[in-house]
Amino acid sequence: MQFLTILGSTGSIGTSTLDVVARHPDKYRVTALTAHRQVDLLFRQCIQFKPSYAVLLDEDAAARLRAMLTDAGSKTEVLCGIESLESVSVLPEVDAVMAAIVGAAGLRPTLAAAHAGKKILLANKETLVMAGNVFMDAVRAGGAVLLPIDSEHNAIFQSLPRGYNGDMASSGVRRILLTASGGPFRTLPLSALQQVTPDQACAHPNWVMGRKISVDSASMMNKGLEVIEAHWLFNAPACDIQVVVHPQSVIHSLVEYIDGSVIAQLGNPDMRTPIAYGLAYPERIDSGVAGLDLFKIGSLDFAEPDFARFPCLALAYQALRSGGTAPAILNAANEIGVAAFLDNQISFLSIAQVIGSVLDGLPVQPVNCLEDVLAADAEARRAAMQWLGVHK
Ligand code: NAD
Ligand code: MG
């Protein structure tokens, strides 16, 4: 039996994780569930999965959930605040932590799980983007097992040799081919991009996801963040990570070897596949995902990414090459820009403008510890807010 903490259980990844868990009551038990403030959904999840702990960030929301659970005769203890997110990630009885909070908010509890040597199912890519070296050091020092859940990185993990040691050359790996759907605006006339709405940006052609990552997919910042994520996970330099636009999202990524072999992982675009893989690794379990119907798919297309249409992708490569705090600055400015776009304060194209301006305006510092990351994150958020004040 594996005991799980699911950080961000009310989100898209969180609910998909619980869907897989519910199929295997003999294998997995939920110890803790957490959410920002979605009381009603978290209540239903607590009734179904009977965790020992439920955490909400918000004090009032926690009080409401506590009252609802007491009324229902539940024994789940309700906690509140960021410290509680960390404490349920390091409980001695917990084997695995699903890191599925969105954005920088996921960093601290995910890092805590790494220090505590947990098996980490990593969906929260922002942790690696902001604090790649700090997090990877913590994984090593804590003896944690890191399993990528992001579909592309899960595909790469599956396509690399088992036990890959982070050395591409000695493993015979030439490069990583990171696939990207291109999002909903891949073929939209450039002149129409200025007017696109948040709902259009969130209408992804292949995946149903939270709103932040959906906007990131529309701007291809998601792929940019994933290039940085791949860099840290697989110790791959930027020049060996090639983004491949593949609109069908059937090939989830590929690894090219020096003998010319290319190994890929394919499947229907459903996050329950990588989630099930992470949960059961190194075994396989049923995820509820239907088999791939290649006859129905018929053909697969590939294209080079268009950096003029998707400046966010170029900015992410630039931040990775700059190193130090640059990716944390990129991430923070992006979070502020995306939130402002979702709030109808700025246009879609302004997201890249605010990020570019903040990246250009702030000095890049080396990252030696978490505090260096948090300081860069805070400074970049301030700079992005200032940009918004002038331009919105
Ligand atoms: P989502 O918005 O659907 O869910 C986010 C979850 O985090 C919710 O449970 C929410 O309550 C919680 N949360 C939000 N803000 C919080 C805060 N400040 N403090 C604590 N909890 C907070 O997001 P999602 O689409 O499930 O994505 C989660 C993460 O997984 C992101 O980092 C995303 O990039 C990554 N990811 C998602 C997908 C996908 O298909 N959805 C695929 C690959 C990677
Ligand atoms: Mg992905």
XYZ file of C-alpha atoms and ligand atoms in Angstrom:
437
model
C 0.000 0.000 0.000
C 1.314 3.466 -0.926
C 0.238 6.500 1.077
C -0.168 9.718 -0.878
C -0.255 13.451 -0.350
C -1.890 15.226 -3.269
C -0.965 18.905 -3.397
C -3.536 20.756 -5.499
C -6.095 17.941 -5.430
C -8.952 20.117 -6.745
C -7.138 21.059 -9.956
C -6.993 19.369 -13.323
C -3.992 17.164 -12.408
C -5.287 16.635 -8.874
C -8.689 15.321 -9.996
C -7.084 13.123 -12.668
C -4.793 11.702 -9.983
C -7.752 10.866 -7.762
C -9.484 9.258 -10.747
C -6.537 6.852 -11.134
C -6.264 6.299 -7.371
C -9.967 5.401 -7.167
C -9.368 2.576 -9.666
C -6.827 0.944 -7.327
C -8.068 1.012 -3.727
C -5.855 -2.009 -3.005
C -2.699 -0.065 -3.939
C -3.123 3.572 -2.882
C -4.462 5.376 0.146
C -4.782 9.164 0.414
C -3.188 10.683 3.520
C -3.589 14.370 2.643
C -5.433 16.509 0.117
C -4.819 20.218 -0.390
C -6.416 23.111 -2.256
C -6.351 26.878 -2.427
C -9.974 27.657 -1.496
C -12.323 25.251 -3.346
C -14.218 24.126 -0.260
C -17.062 22.204 -1.916
C -14.910 20.043 -4.158
C -12.376 19.387 -1.398
C -15.271 18.378 0.877
C -16.525 15.834 -1.663
C -12.990 14.493 -2.115
C -12.589 14.134 1.659
C -15.833 12.178 1.921
C -14.792 9.860 -0.918
C -11.102 9.331 -0.072
C -11.135 9.781 3.730
C -7.700 11.443 4.060
C -6.202 12.042 7.506
C -5.640 15.702 6.598
C -7.132 18.335 4.315
C -5.357 21.652 3.852
C -6.756 24.927 2.554
C -4.700 28.062 2.156
C -7.461 30.339 3.308
C -8.462 30.536 7.019
C -12.190 31.169 6.377
C -12.381 28.407 3.794
C -10.707 26.024 6.265
C -13.255 26.905 8.968
C -16.110 26.215 6.542
C -14.650 22.878 5.484
C -14.071 21.889 9.125
C -17.728 22.572 9.945
C -18.980 20.662 6.882
C -16.796 17.640 7.647
C -17.770 17.586 11.331
C -21.448 17.652 10.337
C -20.839 14.751 7.975
C -19.143 12.715 10.725
C -15.769 12.768 8.937
C -12.533 12.237 10.886
C -10.415 14.296 8.457
C -8.448 16.984 10.257
C -8.535 20.363 8.509
C -5.354 22.454 8.494
C -4.633 25.825 6.991
C -1.776 27.873 5.545
C 1.441 27.401 3.626
C 3.238 25.747 6.586
C 0.573 23.044 6.588
C 1.181 22.410 2.869
C 4.787 21.725 3.829
C 3.944 19.607 6.865
C 1.624 17.249 4.946
C 4.387 16.835 2.330
C 6.882 15.475 4.851
C 4.681 13.248 7.060
C 6.592 10.064 7.912
C 3.652 7.871 6.850
C 3.540 9.437 3.347
C 5.372 7.552 0.577
C 4.622 9.744 -2.428
C 3.714 13.376 -3.008
C 1.859 14.501 -6.128
C 3.060 18.090 -6.700
C 0.115 19.564 -8.611
C -0.220 23.093 -7.265
C -0.067 25.644 -10.068
C 2.690 28.255 -10.193
C 5.324 29.467 -7.743
C 3.030 28.563 -4.820
C 4.037 24.936 -5.383
C 7.736 25.508 -4.770
C 7.985 25.323 -0.965
C 5.960 22.150 -0.329
C 7.579 20.371 -3.298
C 11.015 21.308 -2.024
C 10.053 20.088 1.443
C 9.049 16.709 -0.044
C 12.453 16.520 -1.761
C 14.334 17.198 1.482
C 12.201 14.540 3.179
C 13.202 11.941 0.567
C 9.706 11.284 -0.759
C 8.787 9.853 -4.111
C 7.786 13.049 -5.929
C 5.371 12.980 -8.845
C 6.229 16.349 -10.334
C 3.533 18.172 -12.290
C 4.426 21.623 -10.904
C 7.031 22.549 -13.529
C 7.413 26.023 -12.021
C 9.435 24.463 -9.168
C 12.146 23.378 -11.612
C 11.967 26.565 -13.660
C 12.414 28.805 -10.633
C 14.804 26.775 -8.545
C 16.210 24.007 -10.745
C 19.605 23.601 -9.080
C 18.274 24.098 -5.525
C 15.526 21.538 -6.115
C 17.750 18.955 -7.843
C 20.303 19.303 -5.017
C 17.511 18.728 -2.484
C 16.333 15.640 -4.394
C 19.845 14.194 -4.284
C 20.548 15.181 -0.677
C 17.174 13.903 0.549
C 17.374 10.684 -1.473
C 14.031 11.511 -3.113
C 12.793 9.731 -6.251
C 11.733 12.229 -8.902
C 9.193 11.134 -11.513
C 8.130 13.679 -14.136
C 4.369 13.875 -14.705
C 4.370 16.581 -17.377
C 3.422 14.426 -20.371
C 6.460 15.370 -22.465
C 8.951 14.759 -19.666
C 7.220 11.563 -18.724
C 7.581 10.485 -22.357
C 11.280 11.399 -22.356
C 11.757 9.558 -19.060
C 10.133 6.490 -20.621
C 12.280 6.803 -23.770
C 15.641 7.201 -21.994
C 17.556 4.132 -20.840
C 16.244 2.819 -17.488
C 18.398 4.294 -14.722
C 19.616 7.163 -16.955
C 22.360 8.867 -14.951
C 22.103 12.393 -16.309
C 24.975 11.945 -18.751
C 23.636 12.162 -22.300
C 26.982 11.360 -23.942
C 27.688 8.154 -22.016
C 24.072 7.044 -22.564
C 24.376 7.510 -26.313
C 21.731 10.249 -26.373
C 22.172 12.910 -29.063
C 19.221 15.170 -28.306
C 15.770 15.491 -26.869
C 12.821 16.264 -29.133
C 10.150 18.005 -27.096
C 6.796 17.991 -28.843
C 4.350 20.904 -28.684
C 0.797 21.074 -29.989
C 1.194 24.755 -30.883
C -1.972 25.544 -28.917
C -5.160 27.179 -30.169
C -3.395 30.035 -32.018
C -0.959 28.040 -34.124
C -2.583 29.048 -37.390
C -4.557 32.139 -36.398
C -3.671 35.168 -38.578
C -1.064 37.188 -36.670
C -3.232 40.294 -36.957
C -5.973 38.573 -34.926
C -3.718 37.705 -31.946
C -4.055 41.163 -30.399
C -7.799 40.638 -29.866
C -7.965 37.074 -28.551
C -9.886 36.581 -25.289
C -9.016 34.507 -22.207
C -11.685 31.956 -23.118
C -10.234 31.541 -26.617
C -6.765 31.114 -25.128
C -8.063 28.471 -22.714
C -9.785 26.435 -25.434
C -6.891 24.058 -26.056
C -7.400 21.800 -29.098
C -6.187 18.571 -27.384
C -5.878 18.948 -23.588
C -8.256 20.068 -20.840
C -6.132 21.885 -18.249
C -6.153 24.641 -15.642
C -6.427 28.217 -16.954
C -2.836 29.296 -16.236
C -1.204 26.427 -18.116
C -3.798 26.796 -20.897
C -2.736 30.402 -21.496
C 0.908 29.275 -21.287
C 0.140 26.723 -23.995
C -1.474 29.361 -26.201
C 1.617 31.610 -25.919
C 3.964 28.584 -26.052
C 5.482 29.805 -22.790
C 4.428 26.380 -21.548
C 6.901 24.828 -23.994
C 9.513 27.354 -22.932
C 9.023 26.380 -19.278
C 9.210 22.749 -20.370
C 12.549 23.297 -22.136
C 13.916 24.601 -18.818
C 12.237 21.716 -16.981
C 13.877 19.210 -19.372
C 17.242 20.893 -18.881
C 17.135 20.217 -15.121
C 15.460 16.816 -15.205
C 17.744 15.286 -17.814
C 20.858 17.470 -17.489
C 20.476 18.516 -21.130
C 21.922 21.782 -22.491
C 19.538 24.159 -24.285
C 21.181 23.397 -27.650
C 20.261 19.684 -27.301
C 16.565 20.301 -26.641
C 14.660 20.758 -29.896
C 11.014 21.814 -29.802
C 8.933 20.045 -32.464
C 5.450 21.322 -33.237
C 3.162 18.310 -33.525
C -0.479 19.423 -33.594
C -2.080 16.026 -32.854
C -0.400 15.590 -29.405
C -0.105 11.847 -29.974
C 3.691 11.615 -29.728
C 4.416 13.059 -26.289
C 8.153 13.506 -26.949
C 11.157 11.651 -28.366
C 14.791 10.840 -27.590
C 17.301 10.676 -30.437
C 20.329 8.404 -29.994
C 23.760 8.636 -31.662
C 23.123 5.535 -33.771
C 20.161 7.258 -35.440
C 17.473 5.520 -33.391
C 14.643 7.717 -32.196
C 12.503 6.385 -29.343
C 9.161 7.971 -28.577
C 6.209 7.490 -26.260
C 2.743 7.766 -27.805
C -0.741 7.780 -26.372
C -4.033 9.591 -26.260
C -3.675 13.075 -24.770
C -4.892 12.239 -21.258
C -2.818 13.054 -18.175
C -3.984 9.899 -16.428
C -1.355 7.961 -18.439
C 1.711 9.770 -17.039
C 0.029 9.962 -13.619
C -0.544 6.186 -13.549
C 3.017 5.641 -14.759
C 4.359 7.795 -11.909
C 2.159 6.170 -9.294
C 3.041 2.604 -10.233
C 6.644 3.057 -11.423
C 8.412 0.809 -12.261
C 5.250 -1.244 -12.785
C 2.221 -0.463 -14.963
C -1.383 -0.113 -13.880
C -4.675 0.629 -15.622
C -5.176 4.398 -15.946
C -8.643 4.413 -17.482
C -7.219 5.816 -20.738
C -8.450 4.176 -23.948
C -5.970 2.551 -26.320
C -4.544 4.571 -29.171
C -6.492 4.146 -32.406
C -3.809 4.774 -35.043
C -6.234 4.126 -37.918
C -8.533 6.843 -36.674
C -5.591 9.255 -36.226
C -4.368 8.445 -39.739
C -1.426 10.818 -39.970
C 0.927 12.808 -37.777
C 2.350 16.236 -38.636
C 5.535 18.004 -37.572
C 6.855 21.545 -37.986
C 9.542 23.835 -36.641
C 8.414 26.316 -33.988
C 7.673 29.858 -35.156
C 9.612 32.121 -32.785
C 8.113 35.284 -34.325
C 4.570 34.148 -33.580
C 5.580 32.800 -30.157
C 8.106 35.253 -28.631
C 7.576 33.645 -25.186
C 9.352 30.516 -26.400
C 12.384 32.584 -27.441
C 12.348 34.407 -24.084
C 12.437 31.089 -22.231
C 15.445 29.850 -24.247
C 17.092 33.213 -23.551
C 16.456 32.857 -19.794
C 17.812 29.302 -19.762
C 20.982 30.427 -21.538
C 21.389 33.375 -19.132
C 21.105 30.983 -16.164
C 21.106 32.108 -12.524
C 17.923 33.901 -11.521
C 16.825 34.550 -15.142
C 14.339 31.619 -15.301
C 12.818 32.647 -11.937
C 12.421 36.192 -13.287
C 10.851 34.834 -16.484
C 8.436 32.673 -14.494
C 7.367 35.445 -12.117
C 6.790 37.974 -14.908
C 4.831 35.339 -16.808
C 2.603 34.565 -13.814
C 1.810 38.267 -13.378
C 1.250 38.728 -17.123
C -1.014 35.677 -17.441
C -3.068 36.668 -14.375
C -3.526 40.173 -15.830
C -4.567 38.728 -19.195
C -7.038 36.311 -17.556
C -8.406 39.327 -15.657
C -8.891 41.218 -18.950
C -6.383 43.893 -17.943
C -3.902 43.378 -20.783
C -3.940 41.885 -24.262
C -2.570 38.445 -25.070
C 0.423 39.965 -26.881
C 1.271 42.078 -23.834
C 2.177 38.924 -21.893
C 5.398 38.569 -23.895
C 6.016 42.314 -23.664
C 5.884 42.419 -19.882
C 8.152 39.355 -19.616
C 10.678 40.781 -22.090
C 10.722 44.118 -20.332
C 11.194 42.594 -16.855
C 13.929 40.234 -18.093
C 15.776 43.123 -19.747
C 15.382 45.407 -16.735
C 16.608 43.165 -13.927
C 20.160 41.969 -13.304
C 20.717 38.206 -13.362
C 22.196 36.905 -10.105
C 23.648 33.498 -9.292
C 21.370 31.064 -7.428
C 22.977 29.465 -4.383
C 19.968 28.924 -2.156
C 16.176 29.189 -1.994
C 16.382 32.770 -0.697
C 18.135 33.865 -3.919
C 15.193 32.443 -5.892
C 12.524 33.985 -3.685
C 14.222 37.401 -3.830
C 14.366 37.284 -7.645
C 10.749 36.122 -7.784
C 9.588 39.006 -5.568
C 11.628 41.596 -7.464
C 10.344 40.379 -10.829
C 6.733 40.463 -9.592
C 7.229 44.064 -8.442
C 8.764 45.024 -11.805
C 5.949 43.305 -13.705
C 3.283 45.072 -11.636
C 5.036 48.374 -12.317
C 4.998 47.625 -16.062
C 1.274 46.874 -15.836
C 0.670 50.142 -13.990
C 2.209 52.053 -16.899
C 0.841 50.018 -19.823
C -2.641 48.711 -19.028
P -5.289 23.924 -11.833
O -5.403 25.400 -11.848
O -6.357 23.117 -12.473
O -5.156 23.418 -10.310
C -4.255 24.012 -9.428
C -4.385 23.417 -8.030
O -3.498 24.155 -7.171
C -5.781 23.547 -7.415
O -6.021 22.457 -6.555
C -5.678 24.829 -6.589
O -6.571 24.832 -5.487
C -4.238 24.773 -6.112
N -3.681 26.105 -5.895
C -3.756 27.175 -6.738
N -3.132 28.230 -6.216
C -2.634 27.829 -5.018
C -1.904 28.484 -3.993
N -1.540 29.774 -4.094
N -1.554 27.770 -2.907
C -1.923 26.468 -2.777
N -2.632 25.810 -3.709
C -2.979 26.486 -4.813
O -3.863 23.579 -12.464
P -3.434 22.259 -13.266
O -3.760 22.431 -14.689
O -3.877 21.034 -12.544
O -1.850 22.376 -13.160
C -1.156 22.075 -11.974
C 0.341 22.034 -12.271
O 0.582 20.926 -13.148
C 0.874 23.271 -12.987
O 2.164 23.537 -12.531
C 0.900 22.857 -14.451
O 1.903 23.525 -15.178
C 1.226 21.380 -14.323
N 0.766 20.566 -15.452
C -0.563 20.485 -15.715
C -1.009 19.731 -16.799
C -2.482 19.588 -17.100
O -2.834 18.838 -18.008
N -3.365 20.256 -16.399
C -0.079 19.078 -17.599
C 1.266 19.168 -17.303
C 1.679 19.922 -16.213
Mg 3.421 19.361 -20.891
